[in-house]
PDB file of C-alpha atoms and ligand atoms in Angstrom:
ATOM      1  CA  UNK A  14      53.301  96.646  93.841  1.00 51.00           C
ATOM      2  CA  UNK A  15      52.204 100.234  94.520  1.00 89.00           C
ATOM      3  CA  UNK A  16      53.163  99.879  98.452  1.00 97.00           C
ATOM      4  CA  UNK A  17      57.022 100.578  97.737  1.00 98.00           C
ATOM      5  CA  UNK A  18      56.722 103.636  95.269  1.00 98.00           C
ATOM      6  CA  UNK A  19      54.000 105.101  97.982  1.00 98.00           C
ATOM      7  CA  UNK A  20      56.808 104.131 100.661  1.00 98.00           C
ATOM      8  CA  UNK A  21      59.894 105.624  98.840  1.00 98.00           C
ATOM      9  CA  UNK A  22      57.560 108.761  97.954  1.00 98.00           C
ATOM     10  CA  UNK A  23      57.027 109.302 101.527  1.00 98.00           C
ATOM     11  CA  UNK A  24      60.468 108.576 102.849  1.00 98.00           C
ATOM     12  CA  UNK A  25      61.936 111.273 100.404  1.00 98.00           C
ATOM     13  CA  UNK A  26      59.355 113.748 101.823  1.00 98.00           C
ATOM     14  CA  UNK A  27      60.082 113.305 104.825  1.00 98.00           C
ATOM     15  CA  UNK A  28      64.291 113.186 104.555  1.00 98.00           C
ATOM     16  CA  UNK A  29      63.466 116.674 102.728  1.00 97.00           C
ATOM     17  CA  UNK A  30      61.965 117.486 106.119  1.00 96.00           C
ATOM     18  CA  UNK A  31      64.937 116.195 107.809  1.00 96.00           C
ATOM     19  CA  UNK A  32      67.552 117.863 105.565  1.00 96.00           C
ATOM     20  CA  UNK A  33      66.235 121.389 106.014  1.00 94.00           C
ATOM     21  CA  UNK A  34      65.640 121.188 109.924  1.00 93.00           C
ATOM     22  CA  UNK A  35      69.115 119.641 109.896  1.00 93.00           C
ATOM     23  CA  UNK A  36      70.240 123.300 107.856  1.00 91.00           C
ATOM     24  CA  UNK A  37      68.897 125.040 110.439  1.00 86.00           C
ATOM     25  CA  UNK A  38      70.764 123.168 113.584  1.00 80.00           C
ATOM     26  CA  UNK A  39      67.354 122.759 115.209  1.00 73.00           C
ATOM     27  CA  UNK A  40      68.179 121.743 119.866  1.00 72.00           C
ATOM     28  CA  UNK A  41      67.338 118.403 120.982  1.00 71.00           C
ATOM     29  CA  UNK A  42      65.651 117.334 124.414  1.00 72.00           C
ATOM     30  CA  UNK A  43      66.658 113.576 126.340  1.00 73.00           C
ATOM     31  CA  UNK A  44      63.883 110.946 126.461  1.00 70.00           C
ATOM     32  CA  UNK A  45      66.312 109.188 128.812  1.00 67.00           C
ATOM     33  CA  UNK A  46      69.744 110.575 130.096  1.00 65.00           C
ATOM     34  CA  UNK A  47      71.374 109.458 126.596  1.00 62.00           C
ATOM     35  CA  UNK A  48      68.649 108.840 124.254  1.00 64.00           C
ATOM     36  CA  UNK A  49      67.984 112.265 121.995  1.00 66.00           C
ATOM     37  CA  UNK A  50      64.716 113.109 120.579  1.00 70.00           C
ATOM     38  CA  UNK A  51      64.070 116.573 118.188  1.00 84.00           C
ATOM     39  CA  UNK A  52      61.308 118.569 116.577  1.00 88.00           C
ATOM     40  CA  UNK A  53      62.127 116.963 113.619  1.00 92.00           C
ATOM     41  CA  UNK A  54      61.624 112.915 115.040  1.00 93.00           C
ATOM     42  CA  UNK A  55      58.329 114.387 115.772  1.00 93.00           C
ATOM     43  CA  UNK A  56      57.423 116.060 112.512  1.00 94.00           C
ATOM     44  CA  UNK A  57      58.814 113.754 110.276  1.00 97.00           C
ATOM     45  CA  UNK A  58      56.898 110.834 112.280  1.00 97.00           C
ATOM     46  CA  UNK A  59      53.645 113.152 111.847  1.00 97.00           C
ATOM     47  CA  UNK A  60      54.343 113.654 108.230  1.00 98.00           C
ATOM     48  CA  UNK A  61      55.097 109.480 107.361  1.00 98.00           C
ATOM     49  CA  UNK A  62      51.989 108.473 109.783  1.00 98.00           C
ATOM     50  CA  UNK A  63      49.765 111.145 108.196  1.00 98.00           C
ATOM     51  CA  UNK A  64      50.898 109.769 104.731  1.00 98.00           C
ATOM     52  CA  UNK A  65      50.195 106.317 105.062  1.00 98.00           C
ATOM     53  CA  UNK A  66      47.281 107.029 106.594  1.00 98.00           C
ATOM     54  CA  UNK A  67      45.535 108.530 103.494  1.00 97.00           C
ATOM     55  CA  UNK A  68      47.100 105.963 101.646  1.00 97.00           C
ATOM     56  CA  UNK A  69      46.527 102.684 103.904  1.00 98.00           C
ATOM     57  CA  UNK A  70      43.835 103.740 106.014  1.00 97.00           C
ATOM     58  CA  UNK A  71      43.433 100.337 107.286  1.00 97.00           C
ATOM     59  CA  UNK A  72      46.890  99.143 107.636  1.00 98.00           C
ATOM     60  CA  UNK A  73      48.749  98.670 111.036  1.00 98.00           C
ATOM     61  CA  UNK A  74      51.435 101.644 111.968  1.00 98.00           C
ATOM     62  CA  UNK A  75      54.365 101.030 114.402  1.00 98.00           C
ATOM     63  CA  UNK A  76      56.206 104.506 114.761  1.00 97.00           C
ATOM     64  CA  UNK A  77      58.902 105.276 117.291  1.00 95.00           C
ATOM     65  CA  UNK A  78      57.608 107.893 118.274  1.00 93.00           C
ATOM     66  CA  UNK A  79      54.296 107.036 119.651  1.00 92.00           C
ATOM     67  CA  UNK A  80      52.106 108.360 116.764  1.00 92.00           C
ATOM     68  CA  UNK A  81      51.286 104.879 115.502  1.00 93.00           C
ATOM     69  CA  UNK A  82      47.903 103.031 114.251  1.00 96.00           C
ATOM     70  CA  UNK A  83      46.760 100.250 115.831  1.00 96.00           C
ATOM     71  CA  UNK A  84      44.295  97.712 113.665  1.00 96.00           C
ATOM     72  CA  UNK A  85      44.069  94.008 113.116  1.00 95.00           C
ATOM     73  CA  UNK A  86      45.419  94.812 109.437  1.00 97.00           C
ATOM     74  CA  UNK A  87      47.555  91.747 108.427  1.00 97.00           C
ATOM     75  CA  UNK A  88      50.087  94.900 106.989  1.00 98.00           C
ATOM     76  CA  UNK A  89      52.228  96.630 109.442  1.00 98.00           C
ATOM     77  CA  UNK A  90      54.392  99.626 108.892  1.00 98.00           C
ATOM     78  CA  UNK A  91      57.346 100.079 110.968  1.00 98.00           C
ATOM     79  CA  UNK A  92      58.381 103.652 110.750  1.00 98.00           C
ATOM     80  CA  UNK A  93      61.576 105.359 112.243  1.00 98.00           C
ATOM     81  CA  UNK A  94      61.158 108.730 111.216  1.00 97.00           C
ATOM     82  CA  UNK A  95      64.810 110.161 111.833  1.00 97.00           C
ATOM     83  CA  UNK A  96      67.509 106.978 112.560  1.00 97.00           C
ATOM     84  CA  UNK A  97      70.164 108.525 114.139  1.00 96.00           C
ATOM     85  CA  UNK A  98      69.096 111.027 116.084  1.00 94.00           C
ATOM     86  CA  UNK A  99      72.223 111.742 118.399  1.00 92.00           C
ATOM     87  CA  UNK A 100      74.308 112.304 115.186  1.00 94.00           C
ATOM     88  CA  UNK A 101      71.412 114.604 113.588  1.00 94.00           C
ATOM     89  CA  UNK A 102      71.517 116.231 116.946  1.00 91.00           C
ATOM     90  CA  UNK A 103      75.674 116.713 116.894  1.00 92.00           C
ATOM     91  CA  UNK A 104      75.699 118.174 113.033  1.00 94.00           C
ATOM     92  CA  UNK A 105      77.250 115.000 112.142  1.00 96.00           C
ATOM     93  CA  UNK A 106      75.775 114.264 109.367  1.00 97.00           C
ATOM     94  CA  UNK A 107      74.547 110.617 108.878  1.00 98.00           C
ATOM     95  CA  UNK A 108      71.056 109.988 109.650  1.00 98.00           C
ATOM     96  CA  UNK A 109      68.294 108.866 107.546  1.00 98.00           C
ATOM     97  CA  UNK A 110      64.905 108.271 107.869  1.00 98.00           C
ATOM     98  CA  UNK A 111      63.330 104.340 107.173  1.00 98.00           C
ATOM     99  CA  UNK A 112      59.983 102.385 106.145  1.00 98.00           C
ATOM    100  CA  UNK A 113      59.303  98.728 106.579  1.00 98.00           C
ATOM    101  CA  UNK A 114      56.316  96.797 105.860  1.00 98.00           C
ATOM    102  CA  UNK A 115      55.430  93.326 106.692  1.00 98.00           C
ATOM    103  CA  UNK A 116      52.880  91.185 105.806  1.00 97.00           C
ATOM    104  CA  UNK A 117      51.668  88.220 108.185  1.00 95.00           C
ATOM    105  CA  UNK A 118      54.648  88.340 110.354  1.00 93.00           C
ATOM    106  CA  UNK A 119      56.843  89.183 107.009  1.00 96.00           C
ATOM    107  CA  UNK A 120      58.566  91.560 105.638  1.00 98.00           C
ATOM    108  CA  UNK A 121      57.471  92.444 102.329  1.00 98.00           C
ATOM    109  CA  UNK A 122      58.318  96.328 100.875  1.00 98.00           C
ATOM    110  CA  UNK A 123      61.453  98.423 102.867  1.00 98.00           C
ATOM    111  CA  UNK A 124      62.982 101.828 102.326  1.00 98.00           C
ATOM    112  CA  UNK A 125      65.910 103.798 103.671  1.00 99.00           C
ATOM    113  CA  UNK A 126      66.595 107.132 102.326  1.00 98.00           C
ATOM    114  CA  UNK A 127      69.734 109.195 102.932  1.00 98.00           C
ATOM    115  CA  UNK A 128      68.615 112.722 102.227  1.00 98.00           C
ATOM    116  CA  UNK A 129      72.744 114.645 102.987  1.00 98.00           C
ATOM    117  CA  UNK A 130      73.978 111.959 100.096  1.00 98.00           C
ATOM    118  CA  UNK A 131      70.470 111.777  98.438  1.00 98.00           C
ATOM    119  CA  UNK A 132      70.943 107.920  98.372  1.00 98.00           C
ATOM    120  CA  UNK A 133      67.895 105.883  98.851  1.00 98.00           C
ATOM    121  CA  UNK A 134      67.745 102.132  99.159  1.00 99.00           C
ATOM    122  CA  UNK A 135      65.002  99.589  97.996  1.00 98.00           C
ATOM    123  CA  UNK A 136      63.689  96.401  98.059  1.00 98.00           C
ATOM    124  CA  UNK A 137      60.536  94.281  97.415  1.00 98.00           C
ATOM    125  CA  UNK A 138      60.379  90.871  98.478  1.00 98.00           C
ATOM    126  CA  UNK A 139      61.124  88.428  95.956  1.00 98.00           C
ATOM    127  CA  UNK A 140      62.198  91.419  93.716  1.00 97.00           C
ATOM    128  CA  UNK A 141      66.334  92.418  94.748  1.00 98.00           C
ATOM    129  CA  UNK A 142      67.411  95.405  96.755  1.00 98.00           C
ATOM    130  CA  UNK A 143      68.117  98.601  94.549  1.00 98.00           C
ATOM    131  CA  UNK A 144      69.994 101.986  95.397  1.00 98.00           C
ATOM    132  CA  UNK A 145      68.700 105.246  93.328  1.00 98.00           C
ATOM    133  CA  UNK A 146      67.061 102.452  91.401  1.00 97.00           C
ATOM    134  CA  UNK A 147      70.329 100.577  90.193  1.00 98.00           C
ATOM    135  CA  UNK A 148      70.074  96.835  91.049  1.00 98.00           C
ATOM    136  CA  UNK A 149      72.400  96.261  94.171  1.00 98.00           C
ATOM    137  CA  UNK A 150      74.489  93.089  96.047  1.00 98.00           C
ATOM    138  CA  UNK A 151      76.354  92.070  99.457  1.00 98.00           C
ATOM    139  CA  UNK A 152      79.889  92.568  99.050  1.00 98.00           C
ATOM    140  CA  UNK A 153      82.181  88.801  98.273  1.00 98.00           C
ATOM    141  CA  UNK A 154      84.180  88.993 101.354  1.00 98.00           C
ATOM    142  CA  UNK A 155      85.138  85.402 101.972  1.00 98.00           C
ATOM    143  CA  UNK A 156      87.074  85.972 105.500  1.00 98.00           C
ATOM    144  CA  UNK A 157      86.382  87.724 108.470  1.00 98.00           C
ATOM    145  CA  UNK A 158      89.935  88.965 108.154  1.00 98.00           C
ATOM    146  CA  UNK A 159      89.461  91.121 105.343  1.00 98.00           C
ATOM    147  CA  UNK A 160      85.970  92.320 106.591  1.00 98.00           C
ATOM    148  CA  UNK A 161      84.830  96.066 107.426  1.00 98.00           C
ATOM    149  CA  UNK A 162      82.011  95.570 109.161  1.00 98.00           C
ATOM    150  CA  UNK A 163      80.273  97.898 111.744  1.00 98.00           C
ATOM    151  CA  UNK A 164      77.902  97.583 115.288  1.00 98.00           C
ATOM    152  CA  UNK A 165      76.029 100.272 117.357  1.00 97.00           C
ATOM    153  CA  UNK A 166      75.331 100.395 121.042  1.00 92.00           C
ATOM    154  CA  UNK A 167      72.014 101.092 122.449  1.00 81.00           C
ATOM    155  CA  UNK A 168      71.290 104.453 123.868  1.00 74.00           C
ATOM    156  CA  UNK A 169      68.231 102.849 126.708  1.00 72.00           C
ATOM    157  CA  UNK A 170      69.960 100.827 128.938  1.00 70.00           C
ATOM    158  CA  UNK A 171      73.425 101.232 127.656  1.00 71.00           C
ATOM    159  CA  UNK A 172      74.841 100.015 131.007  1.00 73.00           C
ATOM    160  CA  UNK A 173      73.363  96.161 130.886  1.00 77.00           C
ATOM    161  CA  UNK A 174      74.505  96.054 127.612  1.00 83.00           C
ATOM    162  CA  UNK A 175      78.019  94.052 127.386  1.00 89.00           C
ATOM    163  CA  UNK A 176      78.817  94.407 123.326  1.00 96.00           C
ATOM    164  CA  UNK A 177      82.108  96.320 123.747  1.00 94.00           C
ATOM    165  CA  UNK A 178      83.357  92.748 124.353  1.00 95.00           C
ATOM    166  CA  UNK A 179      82.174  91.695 120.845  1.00 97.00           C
ATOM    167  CA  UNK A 180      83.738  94.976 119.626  1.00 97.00           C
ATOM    168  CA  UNK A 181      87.013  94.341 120.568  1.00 97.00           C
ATOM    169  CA  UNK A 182      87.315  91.723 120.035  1.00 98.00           C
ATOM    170  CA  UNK A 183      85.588  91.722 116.094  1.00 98.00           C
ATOM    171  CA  UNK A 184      87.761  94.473 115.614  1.00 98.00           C
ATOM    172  CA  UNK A 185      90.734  92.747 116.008  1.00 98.00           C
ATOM    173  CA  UNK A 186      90.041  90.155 114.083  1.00 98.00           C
ATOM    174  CA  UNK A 187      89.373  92.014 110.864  1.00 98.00           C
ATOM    175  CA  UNK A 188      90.216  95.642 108.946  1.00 98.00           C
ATOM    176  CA  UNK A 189      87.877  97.535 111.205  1.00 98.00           C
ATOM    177  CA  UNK A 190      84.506  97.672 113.036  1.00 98.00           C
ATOM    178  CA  UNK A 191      82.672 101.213 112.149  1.00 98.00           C
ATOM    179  CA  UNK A 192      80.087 102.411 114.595  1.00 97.00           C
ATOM    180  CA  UNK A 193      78.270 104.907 112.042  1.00 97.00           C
ATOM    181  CA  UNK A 194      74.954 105.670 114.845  1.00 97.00           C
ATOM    182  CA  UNK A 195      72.382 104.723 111.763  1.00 98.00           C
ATOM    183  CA  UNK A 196      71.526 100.913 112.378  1.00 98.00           C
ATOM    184  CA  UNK A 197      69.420 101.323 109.454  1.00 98.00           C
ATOM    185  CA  UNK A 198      71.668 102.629 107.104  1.00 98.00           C
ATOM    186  CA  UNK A 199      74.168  99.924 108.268  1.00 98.00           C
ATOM    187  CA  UNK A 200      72.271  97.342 106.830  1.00 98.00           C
ATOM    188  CA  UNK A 201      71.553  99.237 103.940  1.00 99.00           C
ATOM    189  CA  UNK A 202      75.323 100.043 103.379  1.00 99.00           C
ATOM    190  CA  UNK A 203      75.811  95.807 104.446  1.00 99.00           C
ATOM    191  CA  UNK A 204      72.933  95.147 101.170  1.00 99.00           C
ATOM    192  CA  UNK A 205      74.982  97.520  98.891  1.00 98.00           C
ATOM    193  CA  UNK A 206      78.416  95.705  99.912  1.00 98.00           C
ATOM    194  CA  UNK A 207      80.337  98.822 101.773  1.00 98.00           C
ATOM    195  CA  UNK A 208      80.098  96.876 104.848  1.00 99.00           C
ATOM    196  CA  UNK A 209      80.910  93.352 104.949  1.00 99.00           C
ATOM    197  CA  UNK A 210      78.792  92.569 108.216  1.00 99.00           C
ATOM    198  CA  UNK A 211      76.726  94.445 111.211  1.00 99.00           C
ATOM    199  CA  UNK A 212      75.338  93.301 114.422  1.00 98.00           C
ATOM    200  CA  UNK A 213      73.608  94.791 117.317  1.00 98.00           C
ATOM    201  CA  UNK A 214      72.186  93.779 120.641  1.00 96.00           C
ATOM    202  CA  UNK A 215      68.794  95.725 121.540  1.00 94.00           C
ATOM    203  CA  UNK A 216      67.295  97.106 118.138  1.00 96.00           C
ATOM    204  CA  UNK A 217      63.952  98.102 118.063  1.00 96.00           C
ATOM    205  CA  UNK A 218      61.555  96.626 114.795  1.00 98.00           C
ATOM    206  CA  UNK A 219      61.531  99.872 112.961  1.00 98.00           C
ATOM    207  CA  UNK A 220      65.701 100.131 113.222  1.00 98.00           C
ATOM    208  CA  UNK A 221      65.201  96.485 111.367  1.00 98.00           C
ATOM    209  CA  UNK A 222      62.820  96.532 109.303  1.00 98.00           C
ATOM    210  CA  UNK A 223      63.327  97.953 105.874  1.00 98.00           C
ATOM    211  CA  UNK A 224      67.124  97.214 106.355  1.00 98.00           C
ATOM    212  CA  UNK A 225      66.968  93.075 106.770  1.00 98.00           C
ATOM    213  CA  UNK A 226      65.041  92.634 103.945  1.00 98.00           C
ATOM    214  CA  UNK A 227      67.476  94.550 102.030  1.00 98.00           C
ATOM    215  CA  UNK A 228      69.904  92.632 102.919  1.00 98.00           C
ATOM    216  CA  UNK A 229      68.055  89.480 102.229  1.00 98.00           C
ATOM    217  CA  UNK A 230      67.226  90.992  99.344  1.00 98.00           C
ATOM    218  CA  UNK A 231      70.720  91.498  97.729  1.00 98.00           C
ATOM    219  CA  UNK A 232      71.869  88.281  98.454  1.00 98.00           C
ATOM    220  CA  UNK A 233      73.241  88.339 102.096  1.00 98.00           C
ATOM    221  CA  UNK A 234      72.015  86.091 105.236  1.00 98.00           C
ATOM    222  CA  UNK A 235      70.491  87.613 108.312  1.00 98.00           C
ATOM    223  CA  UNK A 236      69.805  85.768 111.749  1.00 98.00           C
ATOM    224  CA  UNK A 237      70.070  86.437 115.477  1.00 98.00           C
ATOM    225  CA  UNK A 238      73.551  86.379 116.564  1.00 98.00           C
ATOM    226  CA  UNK A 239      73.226  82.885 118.065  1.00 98.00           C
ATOM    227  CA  UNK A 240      72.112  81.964 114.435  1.00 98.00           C
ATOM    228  CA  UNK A 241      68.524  81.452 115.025  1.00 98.00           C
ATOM    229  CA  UNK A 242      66.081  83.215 112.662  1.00 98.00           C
ATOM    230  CA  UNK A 243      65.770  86.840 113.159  1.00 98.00           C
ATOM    231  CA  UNK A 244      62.206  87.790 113.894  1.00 97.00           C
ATOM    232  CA  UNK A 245      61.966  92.013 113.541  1.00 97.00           C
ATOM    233  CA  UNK A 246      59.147  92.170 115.864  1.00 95.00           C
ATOM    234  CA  UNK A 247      60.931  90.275 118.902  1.00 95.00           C
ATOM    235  CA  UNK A 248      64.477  89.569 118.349  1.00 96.00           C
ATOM    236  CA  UNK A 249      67.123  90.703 120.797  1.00 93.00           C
ATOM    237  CA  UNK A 250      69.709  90.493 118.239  1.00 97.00           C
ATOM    238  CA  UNK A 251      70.780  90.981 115.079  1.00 98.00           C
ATOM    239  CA  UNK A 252      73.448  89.443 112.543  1.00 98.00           C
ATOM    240  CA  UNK A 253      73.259  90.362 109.072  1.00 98.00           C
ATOM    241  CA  UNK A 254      76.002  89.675 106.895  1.00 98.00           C
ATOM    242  CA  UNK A 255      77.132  88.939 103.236  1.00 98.00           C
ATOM    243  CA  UNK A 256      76.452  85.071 103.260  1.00 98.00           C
ATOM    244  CA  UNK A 257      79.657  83.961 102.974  1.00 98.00           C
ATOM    245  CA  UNK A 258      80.903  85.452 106.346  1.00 98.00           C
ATOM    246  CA  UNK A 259      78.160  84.079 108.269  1.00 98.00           C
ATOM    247  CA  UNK A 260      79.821  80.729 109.758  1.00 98.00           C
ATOM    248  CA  UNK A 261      82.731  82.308 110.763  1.00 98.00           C
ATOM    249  CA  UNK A 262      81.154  85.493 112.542  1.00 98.00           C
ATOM    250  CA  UNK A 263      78.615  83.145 114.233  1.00 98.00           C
ATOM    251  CA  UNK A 264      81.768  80.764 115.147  1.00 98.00           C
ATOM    252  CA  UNK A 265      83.350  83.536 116.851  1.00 98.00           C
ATOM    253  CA  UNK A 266      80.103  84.942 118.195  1.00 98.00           C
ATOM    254  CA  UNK A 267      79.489  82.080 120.034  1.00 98.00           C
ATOM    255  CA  UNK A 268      83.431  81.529 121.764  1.00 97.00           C
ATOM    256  CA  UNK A 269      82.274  85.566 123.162  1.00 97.00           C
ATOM    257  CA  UNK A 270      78.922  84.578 124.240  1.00 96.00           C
ATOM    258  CA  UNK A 271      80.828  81.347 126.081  1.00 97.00           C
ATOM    259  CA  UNK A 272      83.386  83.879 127.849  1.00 95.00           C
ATOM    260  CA  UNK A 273      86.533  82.771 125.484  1.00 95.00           C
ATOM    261  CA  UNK A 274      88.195  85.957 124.344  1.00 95.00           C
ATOM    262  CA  UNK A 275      90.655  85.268 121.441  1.00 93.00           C
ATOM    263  CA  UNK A 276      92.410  88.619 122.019  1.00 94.00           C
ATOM    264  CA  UNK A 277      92.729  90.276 125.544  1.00 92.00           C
ATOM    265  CA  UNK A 278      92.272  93.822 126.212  1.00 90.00           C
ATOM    266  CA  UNK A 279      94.891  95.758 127.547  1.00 89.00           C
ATOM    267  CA  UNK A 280      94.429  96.931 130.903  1.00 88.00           C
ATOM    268  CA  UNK A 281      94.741 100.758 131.724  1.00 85.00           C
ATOM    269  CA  UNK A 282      98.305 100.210 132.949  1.00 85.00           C
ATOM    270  CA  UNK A 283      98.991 100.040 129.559  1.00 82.00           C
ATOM    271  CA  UNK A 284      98.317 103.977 129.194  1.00 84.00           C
ATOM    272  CA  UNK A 285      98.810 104.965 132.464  1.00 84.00           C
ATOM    273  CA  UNK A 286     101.785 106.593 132.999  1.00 73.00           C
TER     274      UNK A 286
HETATM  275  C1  IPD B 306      69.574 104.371 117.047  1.00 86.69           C
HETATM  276  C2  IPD B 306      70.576 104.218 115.931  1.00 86.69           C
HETATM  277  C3  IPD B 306      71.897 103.691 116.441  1.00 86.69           C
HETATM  278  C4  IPD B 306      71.726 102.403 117.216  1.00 86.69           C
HETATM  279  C5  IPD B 306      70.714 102.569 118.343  1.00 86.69           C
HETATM  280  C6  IPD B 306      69.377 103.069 117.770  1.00 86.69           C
HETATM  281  P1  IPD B 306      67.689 106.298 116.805  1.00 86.69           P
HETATM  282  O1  IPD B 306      68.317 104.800 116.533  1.00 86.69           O
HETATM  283  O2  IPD B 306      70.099 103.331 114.937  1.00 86.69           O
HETATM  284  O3  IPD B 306      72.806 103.429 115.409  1.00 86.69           O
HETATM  285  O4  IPD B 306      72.982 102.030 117.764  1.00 86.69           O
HETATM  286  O5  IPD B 306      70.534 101.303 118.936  1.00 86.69           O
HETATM  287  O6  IPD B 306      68.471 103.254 118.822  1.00 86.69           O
HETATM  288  O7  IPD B 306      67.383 106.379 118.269  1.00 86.69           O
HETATM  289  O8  IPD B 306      68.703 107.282 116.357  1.00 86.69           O
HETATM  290  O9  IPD B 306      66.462 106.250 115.959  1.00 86.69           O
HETATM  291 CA1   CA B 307      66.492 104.051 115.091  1.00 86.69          CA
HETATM  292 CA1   CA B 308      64.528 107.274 115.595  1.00 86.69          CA
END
């Protein structure tokens, strides 16, 4: 199918974008009092939309960034055109920039492309999940114990949003929780078995897009974290995982979401002096 090479095409035109504005430390202004936006969201959203445009002229376009296409096309791009913004914006270098397309309500074509490690990841429904076009899989974890997994919290609305709890309490149940800012390149990182596991409350479609059907893709299971099917266009949650870690993650999900705290969090006495 000719709608992944045009995607991957375009996503490694536009991290080229992102790589050289990232050279040249480029300021950022706040859409919100946390959440970051920079010239280069904007002109690597313009360069993507303008893309698919000449390419797809009739197909649906969902960008973060406003610059979107509306049609009653059954396709639909998602398109975050920089994911991982407040890193990009900090020098810290871990962004990427991420193309989803879906079909009738599913996913059929995703990219993520890491232009600082020049690492881009594939995947075609029906058709595996690749990175730099070498066949990829979830890792074969079989306990949460031994899991390195990794979260993110939102940057609207981080105040309503209670996933610290789910944090802690994850972490100490296993060798580590990461919180890389790149929910995209989490799941891609989940598909290519560095991470065992990642979750988030409050993800927007085009964080999800490309990076669940990766996962799906390469063998691993993806759901909402109350293990009802993810949806990318509405769900308020996300668990994707390696397969065999899903029953046990969703087990302990659930004790959180019922109040029941396995581990309890010191207080501040505990570093007050
Ligand atoms: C954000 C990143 C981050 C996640 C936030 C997202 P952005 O996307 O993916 O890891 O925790 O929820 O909004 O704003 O950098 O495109
Ligand atoms: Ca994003
Ligand atoms: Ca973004």
């Amino acid at each position: 199918m000719h709608f992944l090479e045009t995607a991957a095409e375009i996503a490694r035109e536009a991290g080229a974008l992102l790589a050289t504005a990232f050279e040249r430390r480029i300021g950022y202004e706040t859409k919100g009092k946390f959440d970051l936006v920079t010239e280069a969201d904007r002109a690597s959203e313009k360069l993507i939309v303008e893309r698919l445009r000449s390419h797809f002229p009739a197909h649906e376009i969902v960008a973060e960034e406003g610059g979107g296409y509306q049609s009653a096309s059954e396709y639909r791009w998602y398109v975050d055109p920089l994911d991982g913004t407040t890193n990009f914006a900090h020098s810290f270098p871990t962004f990427n920039v991420t193309l989803g397309l879906e079909r009738a309500g599913e996913m059929v074509a995703g990219v993520v492309f890491d232009p600082v490690r020049q690492e881009i990841f594939t995947a075609e429904r029906g058709a595996g999940a690749y990175l730099n076009n070498r066949r990829m899989h979830v890792s074969q974890i079989k306990r949460l114990n031994d899991s390195l997994s990794s979260t993110g919290f939102p940057s609207r609305k981080r105040n309503h949003n209670a996933n610290i709890h789910f944090y802690y309490q994850l972490a100490m149940a296993s060798h580590g929780v990461r919180r890389t800012g790149s929910a995209a390149l989490d799941l891609a990182y989940v598909a290519c078995g560095r991470l065992d596991f990642f979750w988030e409350f409050g993800l927007k479609p085009w964080d999800m897009a490309a990076g669940t059907l990766l996962v799906a893709e390469a063998g691993g299971r993806v759901s909402d974290m109350k293990g009802q099917p993810h949806v990318v266009a509405s769900s308020e949650h996300l668990l994707a995982d390696n397969g065999s870690l899903h029953d046990e993650v969703l087990a302990m999900f659930a004790e959180i979401f019922r109040g029941e705290f396995r581990s309890v969090m010191p207080g501040v006495e505990a570093v007050a002096g």
